[in-house]
Coordinates of C-alpha atoms in Angstrom, one line a residue:
M1 CA 5.8 13.3 -14.5
Q2 CA 3.1 15.9 -14.5
S3 CA -0.2 15.7 -12.6
S4 CA -3.4 15.4 -14.5
G5 CA -4.0 19.2 -14.6
R6 CA -7.4 19.1 -12.9
C7 CA -8.4 21.6 -10.2
V8 CA -7.5 19.7 -7.1
S9 CA -10.6 21.1 -5.3
C10 CA -13.0 19.8 -7.9
D11 CA -15.3 16.9 -7.3
P12 CA -16.1 15.3 -10.7
E13 CA -19.4 14.0 -9.2
R14 CA -20.7 17.0 -7.2
G15 CA -18.8 20.0 -8.6
C16 CA -16.2 22.2 -6.7
H17 CA -15.8 22.4 -3.0
Q18 CA -13.8 24.9 -1.0
E19 CA -12.9 22.5 1.9
G20 CA -9.7 22.1 1.5
R21 CA -6.6 -4.6 14.4
G22 CA -4.7 -5.8 12.1
S23 CA -4.7 -4.5 8.7
V24 CA -7.3 -5.1 6.1
T25 CA -5.7 -5.8 2.6
E26 CA -7.4 -5.2 -0.7
R27 CA -7.0 -6.3 -4.2
G28 CA -7.5 -9.9 -3.3
D29 CA -8.6 -10.7 -6.8
R30 CA -5.2 -9.6 -8.1
S31 CA -2.5 -9.9 -5.4
P32 CA -2.0 -12.0 -2.3
R33 CA -2.7 -10.5 1.2
V34 CA 0.2 -8.3 2.3
T35 CA 0.7 -6.6 5.7
P36 CA 3.8 -4.8 7.0
G37 CA 4.6 -7.6 9.1
E38 CA 4.3 -10.1 6.2
V39 CA 6.6 -7.8 4.2
L40 CA 9.2 -7.8 6.8
R41 CA 8.9 -11.7 7.2
R42 CA 9.3 -12.1 3.5
V43 CA 12.3 -9.9 3.2
K44 CA 14.1 -11.8 6.0
A45 CA 13.1 -15.1 4.4
V46 CA 14.4 -14.0 0.9
G47 CA 17.5 -12.8 2.7
R48 CA 18.2 -16.4 3.7
C49 CA 17.2 -17.9 0.3
P50 CA 19.9 -19.9 -1.2
A51 CA 21.7 -18.8 -4.2
I52 CA 19.8 -15.4 -4.7
T53 CA 22.1 -12.9 -6.3
Q54 CA 21.6 -9.4 -7.7
R55 CA 19.3 -9.3 -10.6
E56 CA 18.1 -12.9 -10.1
H57 CA 14.9 -12.3 -11.8
D58 CA 16.6 -11.7 -15.2
H59 CA 18.2 -14.9 -16.2
H60 CA 19.6 -13.3 -19.4
D61 CA 21.6 -10.8 -17.4
Q62 CA 25.3 -11.3 -18.2
R63 CA 26.7 -9.2 -15.4
R64 CA 26.9 -11.9 -12.7
G65 CA 30.4 -12.2 -11.3
P66 CA 32.4 -15.5 -11.5
G67 CA 30.9 -18.2 -9.5
E68 CA 27.6 -16.5 -8.8
E69 CA 24.6 -18.8 -9.3
S70 CA 21.1 -17.8 -9.9
C71 CA 18.3 -18.7 -7.5
P72 CA 16.8 -22.1 -8.1
F73 CA 13.5 -20.5 -8.8
A74 CA 15.0 -17.8 -11.1
D75 CA 13.7 -19.4 -14.3
R76 CA 10.6 -17.2 -14.2
H77 CA 10.0 -14.5 -16.7
V78 CA 11.4 -11.1 -15.6
S79 CA 7.8 -9.8 -15.6
E80 CA 6.8 -12.0 -12.7
P81 CA 9.0 -10.7 -9.8
G82 CA 6.1 -11.2 -7.4
D83 CA 5.7 -14.9 -8.2
H84 CA 9.5 -15.4 -7.8
L85 CA 9.5 -13.7 -4.4
N86 CA 6.5 -15.8 -3.2
K87 CA 8.2 -19.1 -4.4
C88 CA 11.5 -18.1 -2.8
Y89 CA 9.6 -17.1 0.4
H90 CA 7.7 -20.4 0.6
R91 CA 10.7 -22.4 -0.1
C92 CA 12.9 -20.6 2.5
E93 CA 10.2 -21.1 5.1
S94 CA 10.4 -24.8 4.5
G95 CA 14.1 -24.9 5.4
R96 CA 14.8 -27.8 3.0
S97 CA 17.2 -26.4 0.5
T98 CA 19.1 -28.9 -1.6
V99 CA 21.8 -26.4 -2.7
P100 CA 25.3 -27.1 -1.5
L101 CA 26.6 -24.8 1.1
A102 CA 29.5 -23.7 -1.1
R103 CA 26.9 -22.3 -3.6
L104 CA 24.8 -20.3 -1.2
H105 CA 24.5 -16.5 -1.7
C106 CA 22.3 -14.0 0.0
I107 CA 21.0 -10.6 -0.8
P108 CA 23.5 -8.0 0.7
T109 CA 22.5 -6.3 3.8
V110 CA 21.5 -2.7 3.2
T111 CA 23.3 -0.5 5.7
E112 CA 23.3 3.0 4.3
A113 CA 20.7 5.5 5.4
P114 CA 18.0 6.4 2.9
A115 CA 18.0 9.7 1.1
S116 CA 15.3 12.0 2.3
R117 CA 13.5 15.1 1.2
R118 CA 10.4 17.1 2.2
L119 CA 8.6 18.9 -0.5
D120 CA 6.9 22.4 -0.1
N121 CA 3.6 20.9 0.0
G122 CA 4.5 18.9 3.0
L123 CA 5.1 15.5 1.5
M124 CA 7.9 13.6 3.3
M125 CA 9.9 11.3 0.9
H126 CA 12.5 8.6 1.6
A127 CA 14.5 6.7 -1.0
L128 CA 17.0 3.8 -1.1
E129 CA 19.1 2.5 -3.9
A130 CA 18.7 -1.2 -4.0
R131 CA 20.3 -3.1 -6.9
H132 CA 19.2 -6.6 -6.0
A133 CA 16.7 -6.8 -8.9
P134 CA 15.8 -4.6 -11.9
V135 CA 12.6 -3.5 -10.1
I136 CA 11.4 -0.4 -8.1
S137 CA 8.9 -0.6 -5.1
L138 CA 7.0 2.4 -4.0
W139 CA 4.8 2.9 -1.1
V140 CA 2.4 5.9 -0.3
W141 CA 1.4 6.0 3.3
Y142 CA -1.5 8.2 4.5
H143 CA -2.0 9.0 8.2
V144 CA -5.6 7.9 8.3
G145 CA -7.2 4.6 9.4
G146 CA -9.6 3.2 12.0
R147 CA -8.4 5.7 14.6
N148 CA -9.8 8.6 12.5
E149 CA -13.4 7.3 12.7
V150 CA -16.2 7.8 15.2
P151 CA -19.2 5.6 15.9
G152 CA -21.5 5.7 12.8
T153 CA -18.6 6.0 10.4
T154 CA -16.6 2.9 11.3
G155 CA -14.9 1.3 8.4
M156 CA -14.9 4.4 6.3
S157 CA -11.0 4.5 5.7
H158 CA -11.3 0.9 4.6
F159 CA -14.2 1.7 2.4
L160 CA -12.4 4.6 0.9
E161 CA -9.4 2.5 0.1
H162 CA -11.6 0.4 -2.1
M163 CA -12.8 3.3 -4.0
L164 CA -9.3 4.5 -5.0
F165 CA -9.1 1.5 -7.3
K166 CA -12.0 3.0 -9.3
G167 CA -10.0 5.3 -11.4
T168 CA -9.6 8.9 -12.1
P169 CA -10.5 11.2 -15.0
K170 CA -7.2 10.6 -16.5
H171 CA -7.0 6.9 -15.7
P172 CA -10.6 5.4 -15.9
K173 CA -11.6 2.3 -14.1
G174 CA -10.1 -0.8 -15.8
D175 CA -7.4 1.0 -17.6
L176 CA -5.2 1.0 -14.4
D177 CA -5.4 -2.8 -14.2
K178 CA -4.5 -3.2 -17.8
L179 CA -1.7 -0.7 -17.8
L180 CA 0.0 -2.3 -14.9
A181 CA -0.6 -5.8 -16.0
R182 CA 1.0 -5.0 -19.3
Y183 CA 4.1 -4.0 -17.4
G184 CA 4.2 -7.1 -15.2
A185 CA 3.6 -4.8 -12.1
L186 CA 2.3 -5.9 -8.7
W187 CA 0.0 -3.4 -6.8
N188 CA -2.1 -3.6 -3.7
A189 CA -3.3 -1.7 -0.6
F190 CA -4.1 -2.1 3.1
T191 CA -5.8 -0.3 5.8
S192 CA -4.9 -0.5 9.5
E193 CA -5.9 1.4 12.6
D194 CA -3.4 4.1 12.0
V195 CA -2.6 4.2 8.2
T196 CA -3.8 3.5 4.8
C197 CA -1.0 2.3 2.3
Y198 CA -0.9 1.9 -1.5
F199 CA 2.1 0.2 -3.2
E200 CA 3.4 -1.0 -6.5
T201 CA 6.4 -3.0 -7.5
V202 CA 7.2 -2.3 -11.2
P203 CA 10.2 -2.9 -13.6
A204 CA 12.6 -0.1 -13.0
E205 CA 11.9 1.6 -16.3
R206 CA 8.2 2.0 -15.5
Y207 CA 8.7 3.8 -12.3
P208 CA 7.3 7.0 -13.9
V209 CA 4.0 5.2 -14.7
A210 CA 3.6 4.1 -11.0
L211 CA 4.5 7.7 -9.8
E212 CA 1.8 9.2 -12.1
L213 CA -0.9 6.7 -10.9
E214 CA -0.2 7.5 -7.2
A215 CA 0.1 11.3 -7.6
D216 CA -3.1 11.3 -9.7
R217 CA -5.3 9.4 -7.3
M218 CA -4.0 11.3 -4.3
R219 CA -6.2 14.2 -5.3
N220 CA -8.3 13.2 -8.3
A221 CA -10.0 9.9 -7.4
L222 CA -13.4 9.3 -8.9
I223 CA -15.9 8.6 -6.2
T224 CA -19.3 8.1 -7.6
V225 CA -22.6 7.1 -6.2
E226 CA -22.9 4.1 -8.5
E227 CA -19.4 2.8 -7.6
T228 CA -20.2 3.4 -3.9
E229 CA -23.3 1.3 -4.1
A230 CA -21.5 -1.5 -6.0
E231 CA -18.6 -1.6 -3.6
R232 CA -20.9 -1.6 -0.6
N233 CA -22.0 -5.1 -1.4
V234 CA -18.3 -6.2 -1.9
I235 CA -17.4 -4.8 1.6
V236 CA -20.4 -6.4 3.2
S237 CA -19.6 -9.7 1.7
E238 CA -16.0 -9.2 2.9
R239 CA -17.2 -8.5 6.4
E240 CA -19.4 -11.6 6.4
G241 CA -16.5 -13.7 5.2
L242 CA -14.4 -12.6 8.1
E243 CA -17.2 -13.3 10.5
N244 CA -16.9 -17.0 9.4
D245 CA -13.5 -17.2 11.0
P246 CA -13.8 -17.6 14.9
S247 CA -10.3 -16.0 15.2
F248 CA -11.5 -12.8 13.7
L249 CA -14.6 -12.6 15.9
L250 CA -12.4 -13.3 19.0
G251 CA -9.9 -10.6 18.0
E252 CA -12.7 -8.1 17.5
Q253 CA -14.2 -8.8 20.9
L254 CA -10.8 -8.7 22.5
Q255 CA -10.1 -5.2 20.9
A256 CA -13.4 -3.9 22.1
V257 CA -12.8 -5.0 25.6
A258 CA -9.2 -3.7 25.7
F259 CA -10.2 -0.2 24.7
A260 CA -13.0 1.6 26.5
R261 CA -13.1 4.9 24.6
H262 CA -10.4 4.9 21.9
P263 CA -11.3 4.3 18.3
Y264 CA -8.9 1.3 18.3
A265 CA -11.9 -0.6 19.9
Q266 CA -13.9 -0.4 16.7
G267 CA -11.8 -2.4 14.4
V268 CA -10.7 -1.5 10.8
I269 CA -13.4 -2.9 8.5
G270 CA -16.2 -1.4 10.5
S271 CA -19.6 -2.7 11.6
K272 CA -22.0 -4.1 9.1
D273 CA -24.6 -1.4 10.0
D274 CA -22.1 1.5 9.4
I275 CA -21.0 -0.1 6.1
K276 CA -24.6 -0.2 4.9
L277 CA -25.1 3.4 5.8
M278 CA -21.9 4.7 4.3
T279 CA -22.6 7.6 1.8
R280 CA -20.7 8.8 -1.2
D281 CA -20.5 12.3 0.1
G282 CA -19.3 11.2 3.4
L283 CA -16.5 9.1 1.7
Y284 CA -15.6 12.0 -0.5
A285 CA -15.3 14.4 2.4
H286 CA -13.0 11.8 4.2
Y287 CA -11.0 11.6 1.1
R288 CA -10.5 15.4 0.7
R289 CA -9.5 15.8 4.4
H290 CA -7.0 13.1 4.6
Y291 CA -5.6 12.4 1.1
A292 CA -3.1 15.1 0.7
P293 CA 0.8 15.3 0.4
N294 CA 1.1 16.9 3.9
N295 CA -0.7 13.9 5.4
A296 CA 1.5 11.3 3.6
Y297 CA 4.8 9.6 3.4
F298 CA 6.4 8.3 0.2
I299 CA 8.8 5.5 0.5
V300 CA 10.7 4.1 -2.6
A301 CA 13.5 1.5 -3.1
G302 CA 14.8 0.0 -6.2
D303 CA 17.2 -0.1 -9.1
A304 CA 18.2 3.6 -9.5
P305 CA 20.2 6.2 -7.6
A306 CA 18.3 7.4 -4.5
E307 CA 18.4 11.0 -5.6
E308 CA 17.1 10.2 -9.0
L309 CA 14.2 8.3 -7.4
L310 CA 13.5 11.4 -5.3
D311 CA 13.7 13.8 -8.3
R312 CA 11.2 11.9 -10.3
A313 CA 8.9 11.7 -7.3
A314 CA 9.2 15.4 -6.6
S315 CA 8.2 16.1 -10.2
A316 CA 5.1 13.9 -9.9
F317 CA 3.9 15.1 -6.4
G318 CA 5.3 18.6 -6.2
S319 CA 2.4 20.4 -7.8
L320 CA -0.3 19.0 -5.6
D321 CA -1.8 21.2 -2.9
A322 CA -1.7 20.6 0.7
E323 CA -4.8 20.4 3.0
V324 CA -5.4 22.0 6.3
P325 CA -4.3 19.5 8.9
I326 CA -7.0 17.5 10.6
E327 CA -6.4 16.1 14.1
S328 CA -7.5 12.6 14.9
P329 CA -10.4 12.3 17.4
K330 CA -9.2 12.5 20.9
A331 CA -10.5 9.8 23.2
P332 CA -8.1 9.2 26.1
E333 CA -8.6 5.9 27.9
P334 CA -9.7 6.0 31.5
P335 CA -7.2 4.6 34.1
Q336 CA -7.2 0.9 34.4
Y337 CA -7.2 -0.2 38.1
G338 CA -7.5 -4.0 37.5
E339 CA -7.1 -6.8 34.9
K340 CA -9.6 -7.0 32.2

């Protein structure tokens, strides 16, 4: 899959440039909140799910072995793997299966090491063949989050995450939703203190589409003044919604007390004042500094050989230029001589 062909140093809005907590999850209007811990919990839960076999989503698959039963929730259409996973997860958490023990099957434990490759532009890639379902899940992790912000710019990484759903010159806003929805894909993102992550789960044959999307928005995201102003209101509203939760306020205060100097004290979503003062140019500069192949990891697992998954990813990301590495702000904590 080829990149969009645009000059990677060009800003569609301003012209060309020479410059080379817990997590906050987005896409709430399209997908449920997902964090790394939640992903792990769901994987473990589905691993205990009764009667899950390979390719349980496709109830037309004739390749099941003798005696293998489908998951009791596998009567969903194949284009709804996320719904099926959620149903299995919630059912397993309840611990009240009515399936006889003799019919229980679990997803096989993955023991082999993933295939790995580093591209010339610095992108580190890991791939794992997983034949449990006819889908592929890919994750792009950027080494940028709340720790890369200073007072006055808190919440910038989270704000920028919103902006990467606004499209590119090749994939305008709205087209991405329609395209992925047509294929029954799930996609979302989250920001934490240390990373920002974007991920999709797509039917295996649509893997190239998801690759093209992620490679394109790694360097070609449209960040306009108009969209910045519109999204500012969304994020302020998100912040105000969190403030209605006492546990959020408590966690925010605890984090501020625990860290005297480190950016971890600031939280991920940022202060309301900083969100209101965020500028389009500041967001774009943050994007150009941190969204580059040499500041990212690409992780993929799914229904294809690992080397094939890596080959396709290399074709999509290999032509992108690296950026000059940027160090995170240094703010060592002072010695702690007593209990806080």
